[in-house]
CSV table of C-alpha atoms in Angstrom, one decimal:
chain,number,residue,atom,x,y,z
A,1,MET,CA,144.8,85.8,120.4
A,2,ASP,CA,141.5,84.2,119.3
A,3,LEU,CA,140.2,85.9,115.9
A,4,ASP,CA,137.2,84.0,115.6
A,5,LEU,CA,138.7,83.6,111.7
A,6,PRO,CA,139.0,80.7,109.4
A,7,LYS,CA,142.6,79.3,109.1
A,8,GLY,CA,144.3,81.2,106.1
A,9,ALA,CA,141.5,83.9,105.6
A,10,ARG,CA,142.5,86.8,103.7
A,11,ILE,CA,142.9,90.1,105.7
A,12,VAL,CA,144.0,93.9,105.6
A,13,VAL,CA,145.8,95.3,108.2
A,14,ALA,CA,145.5,98.9,108.6
A,15,MET,CA,149.2,100.0,108.6
A,16,SER,CA,150.1,103.9,109.8
A,17,GLY,CA,154.0,103.2,109.9
A,18,GLY,CA,154.2,102.6,113.6
A,19,VAL,CA,155.1,99.8,115.8
A,20,ASP,CA,151.8,99.2,116.8
A,21,SER,CA,150.0,98.4,113.3
A,22,SER,CA,153.1,96.7,112.1
A,23,VAL,CA,153.7,94.1,114.5
A,24,ALA,CA,149.7,93.4,114.5
A,25,ALA,CA,150.4,92.8,110.7
A,26,ALA,CA,153.6,90.3,111.3
A,27,LEU,CA,151.2,88.5,113.8
A,28,MET,CA,148.8,87.8,111.3
A,29,VAL,CA,151.5,86.6,109.2
A,30,GLU,CA,152.9,84.2,111.9
A,31,ALA,CA,149.2,83.4,112.5
A,32,GLY,CA,149.0,81.9,108.7
A,33,PHE,CA,146.6,84.3,107.8
A,34,GLU,CA,146.7,86.2,103.9
A,35,VAL,CA,147.9,89.6,104.5
A,36,ILE,CA,147.3,92.7,102.6
A,37,GLY,CA,149.2,95.6,104.5
A,38,MET,CA,147.5,99.0,103.7
A,39,THR,CA,148.2,102.6,104.5
A,40,LEU,CA,146.2,105.7,103.8
A,41,GLN,CA,147.5,109.0,102.3
A,42,LEU,CA,145.6,111.2,104.5
A,43,TYR,CA,147.5,115.0,104.2
A,44,ASP,CA,150.4,116.7,102.0
A,45,GLN,CA,153.6,114.4,102.8
A,46,GLY,CA,155.9,117.5,102.3
A,47,ALA,CA,154.4,119.2,105.6
A,48,ALA,CA,154.7,115.8,106.7
A,49,ALA,CA,158.1,115.2,106.4
A,50,ALA,CA,159.5,117.3,108.9
A,51,LYS,CA,157.3,116.3,111.9
A,52,LYS,CA,158.7,113.8,114.2
A,53,GLY,CA,155.5,111.4,115.5
A,54,ALA,CA,152.9,112.2,112.4
A,55,CYS,CA,151.1,109.0,110.9
A,56,CYS,CA,150.1,108.2,107.3
A,57,ALA,CA,152.2,110.8,105.2
A,58,GLY,CA,155.6,111.3,104.6
A,59,GLN,CA,158.3,108.7,106.4
A,60,ASP,CA,155.6,106.5,107.9
A,61,ILE,CA,154.6,105.3,104.6
A,62,TYR,CA,158.1,104.4,103.7
A,63,ASP,CA,158.0,102.7,107.2
A,64,ALA,CA,155.1,100.9,106.1
A,65,ARG,CA,156.5,99.6,102.8
A,66,ARG,CA,159.5,98.5,104.5
A,67,VAL,CA,157.3,96.5,107.1
A,68,CYS,CA,155.5,94.9,104.4
A,69,ASP,CA,158.7,93.8,102.6
A,70,LYS,CA,160.1,92.4,105.7
A,71,LEU,CA,157.0,90.3,106.3
A,72,GLY,CA,156.7,89.6,102.4
A,73,ILE,CA,153.1,90.5,101.9
A,74,PRO,CA,152.0,93.0,99.8
A,75,HIS,CA,151.1,96.8,100.3
A,76,TYR,CA,148.8,99.7,99.0
A,77,VAL,CA,148.8,103.2,99.5
A,78,LEU,CA,145.1,104.6,98.9
A,79,ASP,CA,145.4,108.7,98.1
A,80,TYR,CA,142.5,109.4,101.2
A,81,GLU,CA,143.7,113.4,101.2
A,82,SER,CA,140.9,114.9,100.1
A,83,ARG,CA,138.4,112.9,102.1
A,84,PHE,CA,140.6,113.3,105.4
A,85,ASN,CA,140.3,116.8,104.5
A,86,GLN,CA,136.8,116.6,104.3
A,87,ALA,CA,135.5,114.5,107.4
A,88,VAL,CA,138.3,115.4,109.7
A,89,ILE,CA,140.6,118.7,109.1
A,90,GLU,CA,137.5,121.0,107.9
A,91,ASP,CA,135.8,119.7,110.7
A,92,PHE,CA,138.0,120.3,113.3
A,93,ALA,CA,138.3,123.9,112.0
A,94,ASP,CA,134.8,124.3,112.4
A,95,SER,CA,134.3,122.8,115.6
A,96,TYR,CA,137.0,125.0,116.8
A,97,MET,CA,135.3,128.2,115.4
A,98,ARG,CA,131.6,127.1,117.0
A,99,GLY,CA,133.8,127.2,120.6
A,100,GLU,CA,134.2,123.5,120.8
A,101,THR,CA,137.2,121.3,121.6
A,102,PRO,CA,137.1,118.6,119.1
A,103,ILE,CA,138.8,115.2,118.8
A,104,PRO,CA,139.8,114.6,114.8
A,105,CYS,CA,141.1,111.0,115.9
A,106,VAL,CA,137.4,110.0,116.5
A,107,ARG,CA,136.4,111.1,113.1
A,108,CYS,CA,139.2,110.2,111.5
A,109,ASN,CA,138.6,106.1,112.1
A,110,GLN,CA,134.5,107.3,111.9
A,111,GLN,CA,134.4,108.9,108.7
A,112,VAL,CA,138.0,107.5,107.2
A,113,LYS,CA,139.1,104.3,108.3
A,114,PHE,CA,136.5,102.2,109.9
A,115,LYS,CA,134.4,103.4,106.9
A,116,ASP,CA,136.2,103.8,103.4
A,117,LEU,CA,139.1,101.7,104.0
A,118,LEU,CA,137.1,99.1,105.7
A,119,ALA,CA,134.7,99.5,102.5
A,120,THR,CA,138.0,98.7,100.5
A,121,ALA,CA,138.7,95.6,102.5
A,122,ARG,CA,135.6,94.2,102.0
A,123,GLU,CA,136.3,95.1,98.0
A,124,LEU,CA,139.3,93.1,98.2
A,125,GLY,CA,137.5,90.1,99.7
A,126,ALA,CA,138.5,90.6,102.6
A,127,GLU,CA,137.3,88.6,105.9
A,128,ALA,CA,138.6,91.4,108.4
A,129,LEU,CA,139.9,94.3,108.4
A,130,ILE,CA,142.9,94.3,111.6
A,131,THR,CA,144.3,97.8,113.1
A,132,GLY,CA,146.8,98.2,116.3
A,133,HIS,CA,144.2,99.8,118.5
A,134,TYR,CA,144.0,98.6,121.9
A,135,VAL,CA,140.7,97.8,122.5
A,136,GLN,CA,139.4,94.3,122.8
A,137,ARG,CA,136.5,92.8,120.6
A,138,LEU,CA,135.3,89.5,122.4
A,139,ARG,CA,132.4,87.2,121.8
A,140,GLY,CA,129.3,88.1,123.6
A,141,GLY,CA,125.3,86.7,123.8
A,142,GLU,CA,124.5,88.9,120.9
A,143,GLY,CA,127.4,89.1,119.5
A,144,ALA,CA,131.0,90.6,119.1
A,145,GLU,CA,131.6,93.4,121.7
A,146,LEU,CA,133.6,96.7,122.2
A,147,HIS,CA,135.8,96.8,125.3
A,148,ARG,CA,138.5,98.1,127.3
A,149,ALA,CA,141.9,97.4,126.6
A,150,VAL,CA,143.6,94.8,129.2
A,151,ASP,CA,146.5,97.5,129.8
A,152,HIS,CA,144.6,100.9,130.6
A,153,SER,CA,147.0,102.9,130.6
A,154,ARG,CA,147.0,102.2,126.3
A,155,ASP,CA,143.6,101.8,126.1
A,156,GLN,CA,141.8,103.4,123.2
A,157,SER,CA,138.0,103.0,124.0
A,158,TYR,CA,137.4,106.8,124.2
A,159,PHE,CA,138.7,107.0,120.3
A,160,LEU,CA,136.7,104.1,119.0
A,161,PHE,CA,133.2,104.9,120.6
A,162,ALA,CA,131.2,105.3,117.2
A,163,THR,CA,132.3,101.9,115.6
A,164,THR,CA,129.1,100.9,115.0
A,165,GLN,CA,128.3,97.0,115.2
A,166,SER,CA,128.7,96.1,111.5
A,167,GLN,CA,131.9,97.4,111.4
A,168,LEU,CA,132.9,95.8,114.7
A,169,ASP,CA,131.6,92.3,113.2
A,170,PHE,CA,134.5,93.1,110.6
A,171,LEU,CA,137.3,94.6,112.7
A,172,ARG,CA,139.8,92.7,114.8
A,173,PHE,CA,142.1,94.5,117.2
A,174,PRO,CA,144.9,91.5,118.3
A,175,LEU,CA,146.7,94.1,120.3
A,176,GLY,CA,144.5,94.7,123.4
A,177,GLY,CA,145.5,92.0,125.5
A,178,MET,CA,148.8,92.9,125.4
A,179,PRO,CA,150.9,95.9,126.9
A,180,LYS,CA,152.9,98.3,125.2
A,181,ALA,CA,156.3,96.3,126.3
A,182,GLU,CA,155.1,93.3,124.7
A,183,THR,CA,154.2,94.9,121.9
A,184,ARG,CA,158.0,96.3,122.0
A,185,ALA,CA,159.3,92.8,122.1
A,186,HIS,CA,157.2,90.9,119.3
A,187,ALA,CA,159.1,94.1,117.2
A,188,ALA,CA,162.3,93.3,118.5
A,189,ARG,CA,161.6,89.5,117.8
A,190,PHE,CA,160.3,90.0,114.2
A,191,GLU,CA,163.3,91.5,113.8
A,192,LEU,CA,161.6,95.2,112.4
A,193,GLU,CA,163.3,98.4,111.8
A,194,ILE,CA,160.7,100.6,113.1
A,195,ALA,CA,160.3,98.6,116.8
A,196,ASP,CA,162.1,101.7,118.9
A,197,LYS,CA,160.1,104.2,116.8
A,198,PRO,CA,158.7,106.8,118.7
A,199,ASP,CA,154.8,106.0,119.3
A,200,SER,CA,152.7,109.1,116.8
A,201,GLN,CA,151.4,111.9,118.3
A,202,ASP,CA,148.1,113.9,118.3
A,203,ILE,CA,147.5,115.7,116.2
A,204,CYS,CA,148.7,114.3,113.2
A,205,PHE,CA,148.0,117.1,110.3
A,206,VAL,CA,149.6,119.7,113.2
A,207,PRO,CA,153.1,120.9,112.6
A,208,ASN,CA,155.1,121.2,115.3
A,209,GLY,CA,151.8,121.2,117.7
A,210,SER,CA,150.6,124.3,117.3
A,211,TYR,CA,146.8,123.9,115.9
A,212,VAL,CA,146.0,127.6,116.2
A,213,SER,CA,148.4,128.0,113.1
A,214,VAL,CA,146.4,125.5,111.1
A,215,LEU,CA,143.0,127.0,112.0
A,216,GLU,CA,144.3,130.9,111.5
A,217,LYS,CA,145.4,129.3,107.4
A,218,LEU,CA,141.9,127.3,107.1
A,219,ARG,CA,139.8,130.2,109.3
A,220,PRO,CA,141.3,133.7,108.9
A,221,GLY,CA,138.9,135.0,111.2
A,222,ALA,CA,139.9,132.8,113.8
A,223,LEU,CA,142.3,135.0,115.7
A,224,GLU,CA,139.3,137.5,116.5
A,225,ALA,CA,140.1,139.7,119.4
A,226,GLY,CA,137.6,139.9,122.2
A,227,GLU,CA,136.9,139.9,125.9
A,228,ILE,CA,138.0,137.8,129.1
A,229,VAL,CA,134.4,138.7,131.4
A,230,HIS,CA,134.4,137.2,134.6
A,231,VAL,CA,130.8,135.3,135.2
A,232,ASP,CA,129.7,138.2,137.3
A,233,GLY,CA,129.9,140.7,134.5
A,234,ARG,CA,133.2,142.3,135.0
A,235,VAL,CA,135.6,142.7,132.0
A,236,LEU,CA,138.6,141.6,133.1
A,237,GLY,CA,141.2,141.9,130.3
A,238,GLN,CA,141.5,141.1,126.1
A,239,HIS,CA,142.1,137.5,124.3
A,240,LYS,CA,143.3,137.0,121.0
A,241,GLY,CA,141.0,134.1,119.9
A,242,ILE,CA,138.7,131.7,121.6
A,243,VAL,CA,140.4,129.4,119.8
A,244,ASN,CA,143.3,129.7,122.1
A,245,TYR,CA,141.2,128.6,125.1
A,246,THR,CA,139.2,125.2,126.2
A,247,ILE,CA,136.8,125.0,128.9
A,248,GLY,CA,138.5,124.2,132.3
A,249,GLN,CA,141.1,126.1,131.1
A,250,ARG,CA,143.6,127.9,133.9
A,251,LYS,CA,146.9,128.4,132.7
A,252,GLY,CA,147.6,131.3,130.1
A,253,LEU,CA,144.5,134.2,130.8
A,254,ASN,CA,147.0,136.5,131.5
A,255,ILE,CA,144.3,138.6,133.7
A,256,GLY,CA,146.3,138.9,137.0
A,257,GLY,CA,146.6,138.2,140.3
A,258,GLY,CA,143.9,137.2,142.4
A,259,ASP,CA,141.8,134.2,143.1
A,260,PRO,CA,141.8,131.2,140.5
A,261,LEU,CA,139.8,132.0,137.8
A,262,TYR,CA,139.1,128.6,134.9
A,263,VAL,CA,137.3,129.3,131.4
A,264,VAL,CA,134.3,128.3,131.9
A,265,ARG,CA,132.5,129.1,128.4
A,266,LEU,CA,133.3,130.7,124.8
A,267,ASP,CA,131.0,132.4,123.2
A,268,PRO,CA,131.8,132.4,119.9
A,269,ALA,CA,129.0,135.0,118.5
A,270,THR,CA,130.2,137.6,121.0
A,271,HIS,CA,134.0,136.4,120.8
A,272,ARG,CA,133.9,136.3,124.9
A,273,VAL,CA,135.6,134.1,127.3
A,274,ILE,CA,134.1,133.8,130.1
A,275,VAL,CA,135.9,133.2,133.7
A,276,GLY,CA,134.8,132.1,136.9
A,277,PRO,CA,136.1,129.8,139.9
A,278,TYR,CA,136.3,126.5,139.7
A,279,GLU,CA,132.9,125.9,141.5
A,280,ALA,CA,131.2,127.7,138.3
A,281,LEU,CA,133.0,124.5,136.3
A,282,ALA,CA,130.5,122.2,137.6
A,283,ARG,CA,127.9,120.4,135.1
A,284,THR,CA,125.0,117.8,137.4
A,285,GLU,CA,123.8,116.7,133.5
A,286,MET,CA,124.3,117.4,129.9
A,287,GLU,CA,123.0,116.8,126.4
A,288,ILE,CA,124.8,114.6,123.6
A,289,LYS,CA,124.4,114.1,119.6
A,290,GLU,CA,125.0,112.0,117.2
A,291,LEU,CA,124.7,108.8,119.4
A,292,ASN,CA,125.8,105.6,118.7
A,293,TRP,CA,125.1,102.6,120.6
A,294,LEU,CA,126.5,98.8,120.6
A,295,GLY,CA,123.8,95.9,121.3
A,296,ALA,CA,120.7,96.0,122.0
A,297,LEU,CA,118.9,99.8,123.1
A,298,PRO,CA,118.0,99.5,126.7
A,299,GLU,CA,114.3,100.4,127.8
A,300,GLY,CA,114.4,103.4,130.3
A,301,PRO,CA,117.1,105.1,132.2
A,302,LEU,CA,120.8,103.3,132.6
A,303,THR,CA,122.8,102.7,135.3
A,304,CYS,CA,126.0,102.7,134.1
A,305,GLU,CA,130.0,104.8,133.8
A,306,VAL,CA,131.1,107.8,131.7
A,307,ARG,CA,134.1,109.1,130.2
A,308,VAL,CA,133.8,112.8,129.8
A,309,ARG,CA,137.5,113.4,128.7
A,310,SER,CA,140.0,110.9,126.9
A,311,THR,CA,142.2,111.4,130.3
A,312,ARG,CA,140.0,110.7,132.6
A,313,PRO,CA,138.3,107.6,134.3
A,314,PRO,CA,134.5,106.6,133.6
A,315,VAL,CA,132.5,107.8,136.7
A,316,PRO,CA,128.6,106.5,137.4
A,317,ALA,CA,126.2,108.1,135.0
A,318,GLU,CA,122.7,107.3,134.2
A,319,LEU,CA,122.0,107.7,130.8
A,320,PHE,CA,118.5,109.2,128.9
A,321,LEU,CA,119.2,108.3,125.7
A,322,GLU,CA,115.5,108.8,124.0
A,323,GLU,CA,116.2,112.7,125.3
A,324,GLY,CA,119.8,112.3,124.8
A,325,ARG,CA,120.9,113.1,128.4
A,326,VAL,CA,123.5,112.4,130.9
A,327,VAL,CA,122.8,113.0,134.5
A,328,PHE,CA,126.0,112.4,136.4
A,329,SER,CA,126.2,110.8,140.1
A,330,THR,CA,128.2,113.7,141.5
A,331,PRO,CA,129.2,116.9,139.3
A,332,GLN,CA,131.7,117.1,136.8
A,333,TYR,CA,134.3,119.5,135.7
A,334,GLY,CA,135.4,120.9,133.1
A,335,VAL,CA,132.9,119.3,130.6
A,336,ALA,CA,133.4,120.9,127.3
A,337,ALA,CA,131.6,120.4,124.4
A,338,GLY,CA,133.0,118.8,121.0
A,339,GLN,CA,134.7,116.3,122.9
A,340,ALA,CA,132.7,112.8,123.6
A,341,CYS,CA,131.2,111.5,125.9
A,342,VAL,CA,131.7,107.1,126.3
A,343,PHE,CA,129.6,104.9,128.3
A,344,TYR,CA,130.8,102.0,129.9
A,345,GLN,CA,129.5,99.0,131.9
A,346,GLY,CA,132.5,97.6,133.1
A,347,SER,CA,135.0,97.3,131.0
A,348,ARG,CA,132.4,96.6,127.8
A,349,VAL,CA,131.9,99.7,125.7
A,350,LEU,CA,128.4,100.4,125.1
A,351,GLY,CA,128.3,103.4,123.3
A,352,GLY,CA,128.7,107.6,123.4
A,353,GLY,CA,128.0,110.4,122.0
A,354,TRP,CA,129.1,114.1,120.9
A,355,ILE,CA,129.2,116.7,123.9
A,356,VAL,CA,126.8,119.3,122.8
A,357,ARG,CA,127.4,122.9,123.9
A,358,GLU,CA,126.1,123.8,127.5
A,359,LYS,CA,121.9,126.0,127.1
A,360,GLU,CA,122.2,129.3,128.3
A,361,GLY,CA,119.8,130.5,130.4
A,362,MET,CA,121.2,133.8,130.4
A,363,VAL,CA,120.8,135.8,133.6
A,364,GLY,CA,122.5,138.4,135.4
A,365,VAL,CA,124.7,141.1,133.6
A,366,ALA,CA,124.6,141.5,130.1
A,367,GLY,CA,124.2,138.3,129.1
A,368,ILE,CA,126.3,136.3,132.1
A,369,GLU,CA,125.5,134.0,134.1
A,370,PRO,CA,125.5,134.4,137.9
A,371,ALA,CA,128.8,132.9,140.0
A,372,THR,CA,126.4,130.5,141.3
A,373,SER,CA,125.6,129.0,138.2
A,374,THR,CA,125.9,124.8,138.0
A,375,MET,CA,126.7,125.5,134.2
A,376,SER,CA,124.1,122.4,133.7
A,377,THR,CA,121.4,121.7,131.4
């Protein structure tokens, strides 16, 4: 575990109250650093108290404090609830209302943890901010590089694509080189009470996993009914709000039998859910916005691999960064606006951007694209 830090340096560990961040803190204490534990209160503790697998509220703040007491290090709780609400929760709701499928964890890392918390760590005179993420920070020829975790089943690099180079220079990820089982073993070795605690579950601020109920509260018009329409123009049924659907969804359409149909587009302007056969999901290219790049920008197109969802492996593609365009080597299915497109070369994370809604290019009946469309931009 090479952290590239002077012995005895002051560091801040972001502690969520879970196993990963607790072990990261314990390993830093064991390595002889001056460790400060810091926990963010991000949302209402009362709502979180009854939710298992949450983070940054309620029981988890208490657990983080107990770990710090065990390790003999100071522990501070920062109230970032208003920042989190504006940068993450409100953005989450707005994204759904635009017919997108958001990833609030990326926004949290981008706007709160790696921005506000990192700034606070610097103000405390720390030389690094330590987190329990499963990614690797490796030294390259031009400075710090972000790489996938050794354990690909735990890899969180997709969620950290928006990390800037200056942030990466200050961050350290001591767990990126080990599997989860080893982390649990360390927790037991350090005799931490949270050694067997379940992993936190997304989405932390959504009680009982019902994001629709959160959206209904935040945006009262979120559940406006509308039509379910085939790509050939036929109205097949009714729905109770486009926020109940995501691109590529097959189950829960409730439109009768026949050949399998999938959600291929969401139209918030008309409150329509557009469905079609699997081939209608195919995308040969797409646009991205808010590009983040780590390292020197390439001149001209770049061949690499991209991930369009956290649950999918990287696939070959060509990047046209000046145009904000990604061209796939083979068609991809179920590409959803609001998700991230993350770029890789081998294990290295080059950067990424947010997937933009496909251009309409409307033809056919009632503005619906025909079933032969590739859905490309």
